[in-house]
Coordinates of C-alpha atoms and ligand atoms in Angstrom, one line a residue:
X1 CA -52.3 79.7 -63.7
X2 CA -48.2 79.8 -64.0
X3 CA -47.8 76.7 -66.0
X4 CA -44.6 77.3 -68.6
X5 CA -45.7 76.6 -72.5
X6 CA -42.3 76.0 -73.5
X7 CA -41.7 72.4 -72.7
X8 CA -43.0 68.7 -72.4
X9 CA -43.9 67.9 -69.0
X10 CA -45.4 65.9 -66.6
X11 CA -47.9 68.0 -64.6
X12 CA -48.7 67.3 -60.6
X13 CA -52.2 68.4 -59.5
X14 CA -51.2 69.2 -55.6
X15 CA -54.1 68.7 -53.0
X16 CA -51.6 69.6 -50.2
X17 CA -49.6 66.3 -49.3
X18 CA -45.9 66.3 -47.5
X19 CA -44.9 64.8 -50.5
X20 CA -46.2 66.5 -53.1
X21 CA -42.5 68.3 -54.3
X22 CA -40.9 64.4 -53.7
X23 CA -43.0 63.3 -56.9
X24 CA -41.5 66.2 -58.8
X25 CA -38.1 65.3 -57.5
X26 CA -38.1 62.2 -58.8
X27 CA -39.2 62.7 -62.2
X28 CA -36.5 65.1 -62.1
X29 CA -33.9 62.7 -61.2
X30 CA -35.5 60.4 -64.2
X31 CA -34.4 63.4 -66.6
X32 CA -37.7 65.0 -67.3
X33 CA -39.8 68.3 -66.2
X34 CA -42.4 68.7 -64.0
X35 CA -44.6 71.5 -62.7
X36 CA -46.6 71.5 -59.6
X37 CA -49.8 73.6 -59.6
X38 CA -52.5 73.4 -56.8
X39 CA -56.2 72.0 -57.7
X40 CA -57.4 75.7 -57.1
X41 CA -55.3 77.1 -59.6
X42 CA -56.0 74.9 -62.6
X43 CA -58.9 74.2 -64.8
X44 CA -59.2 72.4 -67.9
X45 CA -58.4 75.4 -70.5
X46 CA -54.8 74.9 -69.1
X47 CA -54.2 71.4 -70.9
X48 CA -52.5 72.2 -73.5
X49 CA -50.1 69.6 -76.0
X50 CA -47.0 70.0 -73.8
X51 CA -48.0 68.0 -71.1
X52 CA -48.1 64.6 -71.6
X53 CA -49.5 63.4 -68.1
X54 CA -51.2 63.8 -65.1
X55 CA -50.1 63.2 -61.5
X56 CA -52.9 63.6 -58.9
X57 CA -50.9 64.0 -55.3
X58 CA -51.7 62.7 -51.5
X59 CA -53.7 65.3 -49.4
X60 CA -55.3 65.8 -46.0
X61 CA -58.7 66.3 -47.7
X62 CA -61.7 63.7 -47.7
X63 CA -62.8 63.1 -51.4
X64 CA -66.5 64.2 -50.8
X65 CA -64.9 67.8 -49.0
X66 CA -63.9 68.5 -52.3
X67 CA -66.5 70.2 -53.8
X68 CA -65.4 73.3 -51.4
X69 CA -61.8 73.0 -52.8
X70 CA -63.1 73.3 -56.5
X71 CA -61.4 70.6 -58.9
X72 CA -62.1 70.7 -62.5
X73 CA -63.4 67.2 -63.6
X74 CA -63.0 67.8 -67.4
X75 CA -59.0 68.5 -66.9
X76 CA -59.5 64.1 -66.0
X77 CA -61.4 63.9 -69.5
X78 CA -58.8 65.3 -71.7
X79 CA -57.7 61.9 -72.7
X80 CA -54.6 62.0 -70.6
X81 CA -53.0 59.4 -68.9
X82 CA -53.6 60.3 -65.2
X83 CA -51.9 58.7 -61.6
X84 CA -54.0 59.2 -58.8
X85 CA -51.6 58.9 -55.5
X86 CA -53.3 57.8 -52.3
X87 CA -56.0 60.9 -52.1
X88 CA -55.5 61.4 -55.5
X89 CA -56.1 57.4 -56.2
X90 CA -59.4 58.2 -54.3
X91 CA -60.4 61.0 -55.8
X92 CA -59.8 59.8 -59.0
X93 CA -61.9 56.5 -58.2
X94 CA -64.8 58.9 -57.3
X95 CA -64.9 61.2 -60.1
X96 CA -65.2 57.5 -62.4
X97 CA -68.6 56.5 -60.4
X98 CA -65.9 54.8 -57.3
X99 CA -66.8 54.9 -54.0
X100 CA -64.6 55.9 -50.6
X101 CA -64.9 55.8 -46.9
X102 CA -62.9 55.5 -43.5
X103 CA -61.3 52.7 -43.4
X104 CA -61.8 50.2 -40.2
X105 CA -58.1 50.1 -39.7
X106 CA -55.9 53.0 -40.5
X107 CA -53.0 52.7 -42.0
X108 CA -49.7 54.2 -41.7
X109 CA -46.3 52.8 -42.1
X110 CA -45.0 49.9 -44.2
X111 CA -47.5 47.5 -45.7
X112 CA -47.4 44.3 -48.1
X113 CA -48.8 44.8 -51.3
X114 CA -49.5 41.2 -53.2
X115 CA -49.7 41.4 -57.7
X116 CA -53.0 40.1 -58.9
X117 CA -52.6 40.9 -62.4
X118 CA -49.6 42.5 -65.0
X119 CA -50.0 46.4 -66.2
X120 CA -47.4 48.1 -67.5
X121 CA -47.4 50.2 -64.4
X122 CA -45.9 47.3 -62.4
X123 CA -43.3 46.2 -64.7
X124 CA -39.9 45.4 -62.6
X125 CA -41.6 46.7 -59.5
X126 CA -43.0 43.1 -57.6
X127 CA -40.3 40.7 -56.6
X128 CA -40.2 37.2 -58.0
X129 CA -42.6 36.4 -55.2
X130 CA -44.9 38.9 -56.4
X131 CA -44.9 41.0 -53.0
X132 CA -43.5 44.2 -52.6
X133 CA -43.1 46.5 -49.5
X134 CA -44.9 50.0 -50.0
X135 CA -45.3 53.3 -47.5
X136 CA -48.7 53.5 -46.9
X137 CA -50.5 56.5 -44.8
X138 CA -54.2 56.8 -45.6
X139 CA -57.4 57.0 -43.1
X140 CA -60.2 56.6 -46.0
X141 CA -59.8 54.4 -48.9
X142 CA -62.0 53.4 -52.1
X143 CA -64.7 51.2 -51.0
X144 CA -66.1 50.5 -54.3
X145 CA -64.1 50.4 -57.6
X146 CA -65.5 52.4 -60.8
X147 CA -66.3 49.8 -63.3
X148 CA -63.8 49.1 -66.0
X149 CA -61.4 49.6 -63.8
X150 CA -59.9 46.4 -62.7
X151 CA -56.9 45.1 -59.9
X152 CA -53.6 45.0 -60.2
X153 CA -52.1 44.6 -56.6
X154 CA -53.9 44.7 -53.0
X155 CA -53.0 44.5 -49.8
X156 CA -54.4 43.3 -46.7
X157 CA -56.1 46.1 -46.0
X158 CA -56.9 47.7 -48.8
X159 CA -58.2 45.6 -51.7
X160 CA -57.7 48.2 -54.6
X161 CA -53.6 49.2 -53.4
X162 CA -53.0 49.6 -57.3
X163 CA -55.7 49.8 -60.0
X164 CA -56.3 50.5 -63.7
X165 CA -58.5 51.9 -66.5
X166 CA -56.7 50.4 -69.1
X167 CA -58.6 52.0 -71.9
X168 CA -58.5 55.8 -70.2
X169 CA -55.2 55.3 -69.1
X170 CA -56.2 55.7 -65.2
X171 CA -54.1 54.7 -62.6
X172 CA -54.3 54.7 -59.2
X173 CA -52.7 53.6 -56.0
X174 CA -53.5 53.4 -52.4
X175 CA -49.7 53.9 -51.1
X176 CA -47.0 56.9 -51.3
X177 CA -44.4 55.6 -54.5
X178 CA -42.3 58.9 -54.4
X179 CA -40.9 58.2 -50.7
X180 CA -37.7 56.0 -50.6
X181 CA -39.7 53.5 -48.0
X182 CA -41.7 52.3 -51.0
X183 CA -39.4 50.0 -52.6
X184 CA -39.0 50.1 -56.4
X185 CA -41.3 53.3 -56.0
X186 CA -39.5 54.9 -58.7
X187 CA -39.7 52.8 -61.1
X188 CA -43.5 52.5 -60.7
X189 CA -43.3 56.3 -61.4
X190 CA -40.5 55.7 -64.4
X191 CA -43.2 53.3 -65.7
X192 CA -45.9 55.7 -65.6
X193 CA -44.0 58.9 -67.5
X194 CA -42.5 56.7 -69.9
X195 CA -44.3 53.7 -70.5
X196 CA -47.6 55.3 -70.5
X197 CA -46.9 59.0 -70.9
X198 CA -44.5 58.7 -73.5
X199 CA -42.3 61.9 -72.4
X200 CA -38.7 62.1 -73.7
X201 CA -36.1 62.8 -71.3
X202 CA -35.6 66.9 -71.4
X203 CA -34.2 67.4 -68.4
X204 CA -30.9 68.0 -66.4
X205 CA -28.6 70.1 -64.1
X206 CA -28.2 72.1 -67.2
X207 CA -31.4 72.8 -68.4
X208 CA -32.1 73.4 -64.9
X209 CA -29.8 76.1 -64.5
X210 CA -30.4 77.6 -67.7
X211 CA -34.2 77.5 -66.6
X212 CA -33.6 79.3 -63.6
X213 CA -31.3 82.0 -64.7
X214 CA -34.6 82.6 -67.3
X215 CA -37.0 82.9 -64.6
X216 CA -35.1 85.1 -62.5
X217 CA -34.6 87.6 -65.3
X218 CA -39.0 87.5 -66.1
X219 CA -39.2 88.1 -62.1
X220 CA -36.7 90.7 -61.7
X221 CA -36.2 93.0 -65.4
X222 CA -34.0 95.8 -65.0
X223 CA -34.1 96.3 -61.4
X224 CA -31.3 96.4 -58.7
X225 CA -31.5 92.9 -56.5
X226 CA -30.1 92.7 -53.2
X227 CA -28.7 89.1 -51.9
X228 CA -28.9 87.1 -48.7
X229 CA -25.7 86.1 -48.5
X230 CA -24.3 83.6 -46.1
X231 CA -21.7 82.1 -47.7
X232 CA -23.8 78.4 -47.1
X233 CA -24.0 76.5 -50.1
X234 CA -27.6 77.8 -51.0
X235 CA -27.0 81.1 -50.5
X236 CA -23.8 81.1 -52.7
X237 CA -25.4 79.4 -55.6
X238 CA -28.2 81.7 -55.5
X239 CA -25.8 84.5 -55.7
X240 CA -24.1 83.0 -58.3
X241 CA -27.1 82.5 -60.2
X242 CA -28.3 85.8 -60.4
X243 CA -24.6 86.8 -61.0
X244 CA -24.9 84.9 -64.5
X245 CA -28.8 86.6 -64.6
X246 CA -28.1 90.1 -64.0
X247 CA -24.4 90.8 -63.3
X248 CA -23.6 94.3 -62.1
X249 CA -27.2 94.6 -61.0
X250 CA -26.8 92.3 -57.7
X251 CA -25.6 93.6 -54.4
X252 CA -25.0 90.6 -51.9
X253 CA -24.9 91.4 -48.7
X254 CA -23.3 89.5 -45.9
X255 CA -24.4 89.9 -42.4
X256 CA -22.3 89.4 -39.4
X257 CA -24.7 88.2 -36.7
X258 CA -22.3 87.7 -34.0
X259 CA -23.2 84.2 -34.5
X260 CA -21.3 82.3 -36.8
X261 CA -18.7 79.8 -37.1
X262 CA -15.1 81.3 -36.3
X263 CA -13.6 82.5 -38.8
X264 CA -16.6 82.3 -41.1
X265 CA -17.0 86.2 -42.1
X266 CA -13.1 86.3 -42.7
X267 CA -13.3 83.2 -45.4
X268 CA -16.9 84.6 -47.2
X269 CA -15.5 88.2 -47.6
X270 CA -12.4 86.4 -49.4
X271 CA -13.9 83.8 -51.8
X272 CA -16.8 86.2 -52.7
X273 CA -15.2 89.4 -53.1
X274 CA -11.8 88.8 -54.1
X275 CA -12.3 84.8 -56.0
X276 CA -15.7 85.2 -57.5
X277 CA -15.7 89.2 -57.9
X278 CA -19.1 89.8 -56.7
X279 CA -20.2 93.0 -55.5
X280 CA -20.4 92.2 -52.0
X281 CA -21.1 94.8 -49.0
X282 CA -19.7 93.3 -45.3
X283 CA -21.9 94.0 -42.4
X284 CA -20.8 94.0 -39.1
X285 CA -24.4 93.5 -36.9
X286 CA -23.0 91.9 -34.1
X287 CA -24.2 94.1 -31.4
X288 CA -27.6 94.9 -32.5
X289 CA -28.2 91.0 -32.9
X290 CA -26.8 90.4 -29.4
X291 CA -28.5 92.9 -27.8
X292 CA -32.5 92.4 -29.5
X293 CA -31.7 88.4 -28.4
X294 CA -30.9 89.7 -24.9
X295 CA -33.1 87.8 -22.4
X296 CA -34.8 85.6 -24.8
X297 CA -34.8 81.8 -24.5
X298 CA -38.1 81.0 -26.6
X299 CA -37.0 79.2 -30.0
X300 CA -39.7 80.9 -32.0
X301 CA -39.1 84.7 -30.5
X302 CA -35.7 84.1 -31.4
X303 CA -36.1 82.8 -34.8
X304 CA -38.6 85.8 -35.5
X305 CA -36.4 88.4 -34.2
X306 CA -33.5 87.2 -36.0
X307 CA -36.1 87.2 -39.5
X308 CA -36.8 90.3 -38.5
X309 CA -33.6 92.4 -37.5
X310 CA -32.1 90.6 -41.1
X311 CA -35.0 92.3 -43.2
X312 CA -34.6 95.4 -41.5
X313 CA -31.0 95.9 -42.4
X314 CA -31.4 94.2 -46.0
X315 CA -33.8 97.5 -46.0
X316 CA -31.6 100.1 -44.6
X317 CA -29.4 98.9 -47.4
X318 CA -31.5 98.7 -49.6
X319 CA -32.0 102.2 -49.6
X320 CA -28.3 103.4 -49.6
X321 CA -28.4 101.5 -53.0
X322 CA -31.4 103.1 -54.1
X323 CA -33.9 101.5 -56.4
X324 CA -34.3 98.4 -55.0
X325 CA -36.9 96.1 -55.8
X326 CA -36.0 92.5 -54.9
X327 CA -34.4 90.7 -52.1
X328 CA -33.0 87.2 -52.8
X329 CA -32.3 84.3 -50.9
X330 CA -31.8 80.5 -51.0
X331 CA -34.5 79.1 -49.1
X332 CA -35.1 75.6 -50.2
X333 CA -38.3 73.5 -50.1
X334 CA -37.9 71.8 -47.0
X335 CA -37.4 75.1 -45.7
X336 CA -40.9 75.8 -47.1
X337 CA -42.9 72.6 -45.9
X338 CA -41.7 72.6 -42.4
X339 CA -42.9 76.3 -42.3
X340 CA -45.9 76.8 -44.4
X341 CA -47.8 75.3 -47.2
X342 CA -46.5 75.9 -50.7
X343 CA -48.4 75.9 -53.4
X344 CA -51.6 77.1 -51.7
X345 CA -53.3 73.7 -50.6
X346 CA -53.0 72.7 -46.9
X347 CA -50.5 71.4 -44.7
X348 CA -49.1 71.8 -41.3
X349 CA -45.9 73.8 -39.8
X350 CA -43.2 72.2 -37.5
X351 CA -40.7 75.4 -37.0
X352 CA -40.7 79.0 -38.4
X353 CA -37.2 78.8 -40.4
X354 CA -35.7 82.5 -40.2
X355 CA -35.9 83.2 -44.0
X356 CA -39.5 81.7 -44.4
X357 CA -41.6 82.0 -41.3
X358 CA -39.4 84.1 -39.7
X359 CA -40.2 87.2 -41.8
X360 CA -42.1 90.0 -41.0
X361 CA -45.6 90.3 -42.1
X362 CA -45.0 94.0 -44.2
X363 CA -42.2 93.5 -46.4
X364 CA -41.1 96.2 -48.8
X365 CA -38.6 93.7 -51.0
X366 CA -40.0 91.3 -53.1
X367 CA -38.5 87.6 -52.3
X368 CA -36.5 85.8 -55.1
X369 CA -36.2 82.7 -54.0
X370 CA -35.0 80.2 -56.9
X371 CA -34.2 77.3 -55.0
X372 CA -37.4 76.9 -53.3
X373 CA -38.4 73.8 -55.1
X374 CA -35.0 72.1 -54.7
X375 CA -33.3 69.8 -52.1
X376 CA -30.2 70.2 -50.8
X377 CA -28.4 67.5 -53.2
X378 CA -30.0 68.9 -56.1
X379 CA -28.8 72.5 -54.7
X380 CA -25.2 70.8 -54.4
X381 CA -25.1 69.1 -58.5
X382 CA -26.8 72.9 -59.3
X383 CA -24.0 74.4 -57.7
X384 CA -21.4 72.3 -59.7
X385 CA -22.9 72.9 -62.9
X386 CA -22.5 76.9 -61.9
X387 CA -18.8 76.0 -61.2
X388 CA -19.2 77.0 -57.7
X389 CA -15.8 74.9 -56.3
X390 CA -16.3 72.4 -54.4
X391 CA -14.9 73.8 -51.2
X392 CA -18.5 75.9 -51.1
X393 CA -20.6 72.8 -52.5
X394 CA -19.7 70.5 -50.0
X395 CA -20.1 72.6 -47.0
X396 CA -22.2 71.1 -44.7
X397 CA -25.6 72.7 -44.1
X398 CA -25.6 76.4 -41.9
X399 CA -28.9 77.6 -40.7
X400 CA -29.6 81.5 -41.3
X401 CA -30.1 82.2 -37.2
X402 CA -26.9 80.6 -36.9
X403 CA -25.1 79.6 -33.3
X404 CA -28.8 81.6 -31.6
X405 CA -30.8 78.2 -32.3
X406 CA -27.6 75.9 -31.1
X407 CA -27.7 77.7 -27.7
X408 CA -31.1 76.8 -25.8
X409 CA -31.6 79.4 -23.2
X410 CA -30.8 83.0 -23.0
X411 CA -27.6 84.1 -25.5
X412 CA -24.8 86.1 -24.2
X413 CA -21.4 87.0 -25.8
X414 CA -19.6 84.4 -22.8
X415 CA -21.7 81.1 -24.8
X416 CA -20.8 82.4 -27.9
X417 CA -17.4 82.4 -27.5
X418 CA -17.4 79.2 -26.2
X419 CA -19.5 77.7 -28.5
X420 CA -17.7 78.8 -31.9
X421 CA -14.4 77.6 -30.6
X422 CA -16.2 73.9 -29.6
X423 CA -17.6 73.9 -33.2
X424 CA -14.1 74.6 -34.3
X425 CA -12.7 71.6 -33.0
X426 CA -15.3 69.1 -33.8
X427 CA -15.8 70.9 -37.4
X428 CA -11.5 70.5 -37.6
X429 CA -11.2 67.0 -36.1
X430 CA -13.8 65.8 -38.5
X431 CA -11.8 67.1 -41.4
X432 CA -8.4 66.0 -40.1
X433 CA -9.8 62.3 -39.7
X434 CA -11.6 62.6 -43.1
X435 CA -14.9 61.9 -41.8
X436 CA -16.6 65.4 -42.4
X437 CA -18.1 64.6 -46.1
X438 CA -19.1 61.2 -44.7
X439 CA -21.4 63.8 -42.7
X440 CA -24.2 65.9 -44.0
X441 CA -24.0 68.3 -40.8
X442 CA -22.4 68.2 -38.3
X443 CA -21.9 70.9 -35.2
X444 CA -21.6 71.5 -31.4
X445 CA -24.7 73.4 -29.5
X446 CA -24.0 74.5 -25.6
X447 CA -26.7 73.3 -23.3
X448 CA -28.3 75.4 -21.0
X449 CA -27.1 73.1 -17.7
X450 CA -23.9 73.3 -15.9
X451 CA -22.8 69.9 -14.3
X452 CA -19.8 69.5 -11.5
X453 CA -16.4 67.9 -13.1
X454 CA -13.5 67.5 -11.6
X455 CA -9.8 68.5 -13.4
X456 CA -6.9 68.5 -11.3
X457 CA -7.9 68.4 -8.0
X458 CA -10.4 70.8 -8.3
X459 CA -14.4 71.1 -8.7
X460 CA -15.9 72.7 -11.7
X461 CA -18.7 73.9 -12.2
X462 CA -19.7 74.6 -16.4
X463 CA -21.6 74.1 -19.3
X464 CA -22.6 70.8 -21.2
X465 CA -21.8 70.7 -24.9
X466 CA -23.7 68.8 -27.6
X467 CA -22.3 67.4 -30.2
X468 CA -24.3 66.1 -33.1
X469 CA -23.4 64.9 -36.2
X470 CA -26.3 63.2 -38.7
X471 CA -26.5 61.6 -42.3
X472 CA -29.3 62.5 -44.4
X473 CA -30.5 62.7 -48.3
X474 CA -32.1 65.3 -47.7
X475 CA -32.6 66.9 -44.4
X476 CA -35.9 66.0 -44.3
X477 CA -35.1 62.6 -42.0
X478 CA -32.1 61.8 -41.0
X479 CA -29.8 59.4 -38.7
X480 CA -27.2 60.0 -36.2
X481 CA -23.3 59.0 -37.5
X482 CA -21.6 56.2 -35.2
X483 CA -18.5 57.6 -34.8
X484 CA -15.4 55.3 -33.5
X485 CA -15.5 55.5 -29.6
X486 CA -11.6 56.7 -30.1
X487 CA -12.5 59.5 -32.3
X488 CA -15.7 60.6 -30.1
X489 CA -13.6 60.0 -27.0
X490 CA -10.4 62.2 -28.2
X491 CA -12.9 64.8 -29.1
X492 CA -14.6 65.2 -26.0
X493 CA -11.3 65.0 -24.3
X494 CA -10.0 68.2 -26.7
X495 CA -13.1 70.2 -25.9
X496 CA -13.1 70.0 -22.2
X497 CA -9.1 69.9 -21.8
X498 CA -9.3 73.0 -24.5
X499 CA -11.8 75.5 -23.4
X500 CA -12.8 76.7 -20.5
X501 CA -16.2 76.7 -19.9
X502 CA -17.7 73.7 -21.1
X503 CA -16.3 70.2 -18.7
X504 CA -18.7 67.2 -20.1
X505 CA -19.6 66.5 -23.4
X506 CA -22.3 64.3 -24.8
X507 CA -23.6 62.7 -27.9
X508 CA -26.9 63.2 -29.8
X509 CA -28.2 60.1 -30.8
X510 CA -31.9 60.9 -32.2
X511 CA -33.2 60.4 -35.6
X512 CA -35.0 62.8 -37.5
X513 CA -37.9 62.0 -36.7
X514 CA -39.1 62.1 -34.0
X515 CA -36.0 64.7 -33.3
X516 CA -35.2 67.8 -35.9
X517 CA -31.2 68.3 -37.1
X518 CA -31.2 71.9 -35.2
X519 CA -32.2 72.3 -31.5
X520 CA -35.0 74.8 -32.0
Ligands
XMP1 P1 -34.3 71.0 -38.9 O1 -33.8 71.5 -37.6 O2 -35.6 71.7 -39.2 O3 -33.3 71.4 -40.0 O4 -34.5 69.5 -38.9 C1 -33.3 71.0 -41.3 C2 -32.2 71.7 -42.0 O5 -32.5 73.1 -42.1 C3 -31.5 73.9 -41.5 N1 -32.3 75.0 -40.8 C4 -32.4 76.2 -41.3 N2 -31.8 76.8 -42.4 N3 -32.8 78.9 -41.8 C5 -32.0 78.1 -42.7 O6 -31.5 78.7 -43.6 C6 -33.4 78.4 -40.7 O7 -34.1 79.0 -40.0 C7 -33.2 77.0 -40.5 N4 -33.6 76.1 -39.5 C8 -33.0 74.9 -39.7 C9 -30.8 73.0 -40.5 O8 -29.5 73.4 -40.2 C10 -30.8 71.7 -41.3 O9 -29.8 71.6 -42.2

């Protein structure tokens, strides 16, 4: 059990939903802490007087599988008030005497939710019709209610979509209020934590950052830390951080991959070294990445490799430095979900990211990883509040295998080449026509096809590029931009009239889902 006894919090009992770290997000963003434990780890000796609620979370689990998955009832009978999300609405109805089963009709997606009866969990959240649109995504749902619990809201489909135990101070509802598809979710979740909970606000960037910088000297003591660096906006606030933690104690080190933006190793050895006077070593790895890549095209052999080769020299340096325990890096929590579950409950893996999945199985270095329950834009304020400038902060997003995962197909020294410099053009003409902070990422990826032009008077034969630019919260979905057709024509016309190689260009145009941001 890791639960800190130094402030008021809300808790969030995790039985392995997508959205568990959402829920946590958004009481963060209403000022006030949260922790997220899995069921396994917690049992009722753990409730102690700082936290002031319960949040039971959304799951893949059927409520009567959970005997095998061990929950503590009595941590329910501690006179808390308690939110049971979706599975946790179920499970929650069954441990009062409820009842649950499969539903006749699954449902998934937006639904109408209609009020039946006022509870301050509903306050502001119905419009004046009393309807409101909610993100539902459930198979089983509570067949029978426990009594003394009553209705507040139903939908077609599912009779109890919100429901109460006035007197215990159970809640529970049917649909997912922590996505941004539920509207008014978050102040049904405001409600809860401060209408019934009665928290304080005790939460900011601040206390954040302070909290961190804490937690990274109880993981790390006196020991020598090596850093990830890639000059990326997580990366450079998690060296920052443990700048402010541990100071002459920190060694970032910067790997060249052969595969980054142009210019990029030039402009990280200058603002870390000389602007923010870390102690930074400069790798050049070029080679050895290009030549374990050689003759791979599968997404995930190259995204292990890549994990791989960058532990390997973190330890080579490692032990030139001597006396190193830790290796940090700034792996976020989307980072986490898409590759593995988090907090030890069950969920499912879309694509090994290089500092997460990517990494070997033996690892002598012991991962910091501060960020890992942050998003991006919480990453970004974090930064600010470090007084990272805002150059760095407002970079848009790099991934650790770099131009490797924006080149389907086998790599070779020729596609780099003519990939950085398309990326350079698109990255400049964004910034020149002030449109690249209207963007959360933007790049160019070189296609594995070669298509017949014609310049001059002569056939060409060469490469496709793909440009894609996207807005997101988050990274977790996202949208394609709609450029001008003057600003994406006078592009395409600079990267094919520019650089040999590459004679048609075309535009991405999927969402995220059912597409990810990266090609592989
Ligand atoms: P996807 O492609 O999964 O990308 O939709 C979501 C965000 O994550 C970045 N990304 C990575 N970042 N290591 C990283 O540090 C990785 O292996 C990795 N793969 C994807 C991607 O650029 C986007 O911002």
């Amino acid at each position: 059990m890791t639960l800190k006894r130094e402030l008021n919090k809300i808790i969030i009992i995790d039985f392995g939903s997508q959205f568990t770290q959402l829920i946590a997000r958004r009481i963060r963003e209403l000022g006030v802490f949260s922790e997220i434990i899995s069921h396994k780890k917690i049992n009722s000796k753990d409730i102690d007087k700082t936290i002031k609620g319960i949040i039971l979370s959304g799951g893949p689990l059927n409520v009567y599988e959970i005997k095998k998955y061990s929950f503590d009832k009595k941590i329910i009978e501690k006179g808390l008030p308690v939110l049971g999300i979706c599975f946790g609405h179920q499970i929650l109805s069954k441990l009062n005497g409820g009842k649950v089963k499969q539903s006749k009709h699954r449902e998934f997606g937006l639904a109408n939710i209609y009020k039946k009866k006022d509870s301050l969990l509903i306050k502001k959240f119905f419009n004046n019709k009393n309807v409101n649109k909610v993100w539902m995504s459930h198979a089983d749902q509570v067949s029978r209610l426990p009594s003394n619990f009553s209705v507040i809201a139903s939908s077609s489909n599912s009779k109890f979509a919100i429901v109460e135990n006035r007197k215990k101070n159970f809640y529970g509802v049917q649909f997912h209020p922590e996505v941004t598809h539920t509207k008014n979710g978050k102040k049904l979740i405001k409600n809860f934590i401060f209408l019934i909970c009665k928290i304080k606000k005790n939460w900011s960037s601040k206390d954040q950052k302070i909290k961190l910088i804490k937690d990274i000297r109880d993981q790390v003591g006196s020991n020598k830390v090596i850093c990830a660096l890639s000059g990326g906006v997580d990366s450079s606030v998690v060296a920052q951080l443990l700048n402010k933690a541990i100071g002459k104690k920190l060694y970032c080190i910067f790997v060249n991959t052969g595969m980054l933006r142009k210019g990029e190793e030039k402009q990280v050895v200058t603002t870390f070294k000389q602007k923010l006077k870390i102690n930074l070593i400069y790798i050049n790895a070029e080679k050895e990445f290009i030549s374990k890549l050689k003759n791979v095209s599968d997404p995930e052999k190259k995204r292990k490799i890549i994990g791989n080769l960058f532990i390997k020299i973190f330890e080579r340096y490692a032990k030139k430095i001597k006396n190193v325990k830790f290796l940090a890096q700034g792996t976020l929590y989307p980072d986490l979900i898409e590759s593995k579950s988090v907090t030890g409950s069950q969920t499912s893996k879309i694509k090994s990211h290089h500092n997460v999945g990517g990494l070997p199985k033996k690892m002598k270095l012991t991962l910091v990883e501060p960020l890992k329950f942050l998003f991006k834009d919480e990453v970004r304020k974090l930064g600010l509040e470090l007084k990272l400038s805002k150059d760095i902060i407002s970079r848009h997003p790099f991934p650790g295998p770099g131009l490797a995962i924006r080149m389907p197909g086998i790599i070779n020294k020729e596609k780099i080449n003519i990939l950085k410099e398309a990326d350079y053009y698109f990255i400049q003409a964004l910034k020149d026509h002030g449109l690249y902070h209207k963007i959360w990422q933007a790049y160019a990826a070189l296609l594995p096809v070669k298509t017949v032009g014609v310049m001059g008077d002569n056939r060409t034969y060469e490469y496709l590029c793909l440009l894609r630019a996207i807005t997101s919260e988050d990274g977790m979905t996202a949208d394609f931009y709609e450029f001008k057709k003057s600003f994406i024509q006078m592009i395409s016309n600079k990267i094919v009239n520019s650089i040999r190689g590459i004679n048609r260009v075309v535009y991405d145009i999927t969402s995220k889902p059912p597409s990810t941001i990266e090609l592989e």
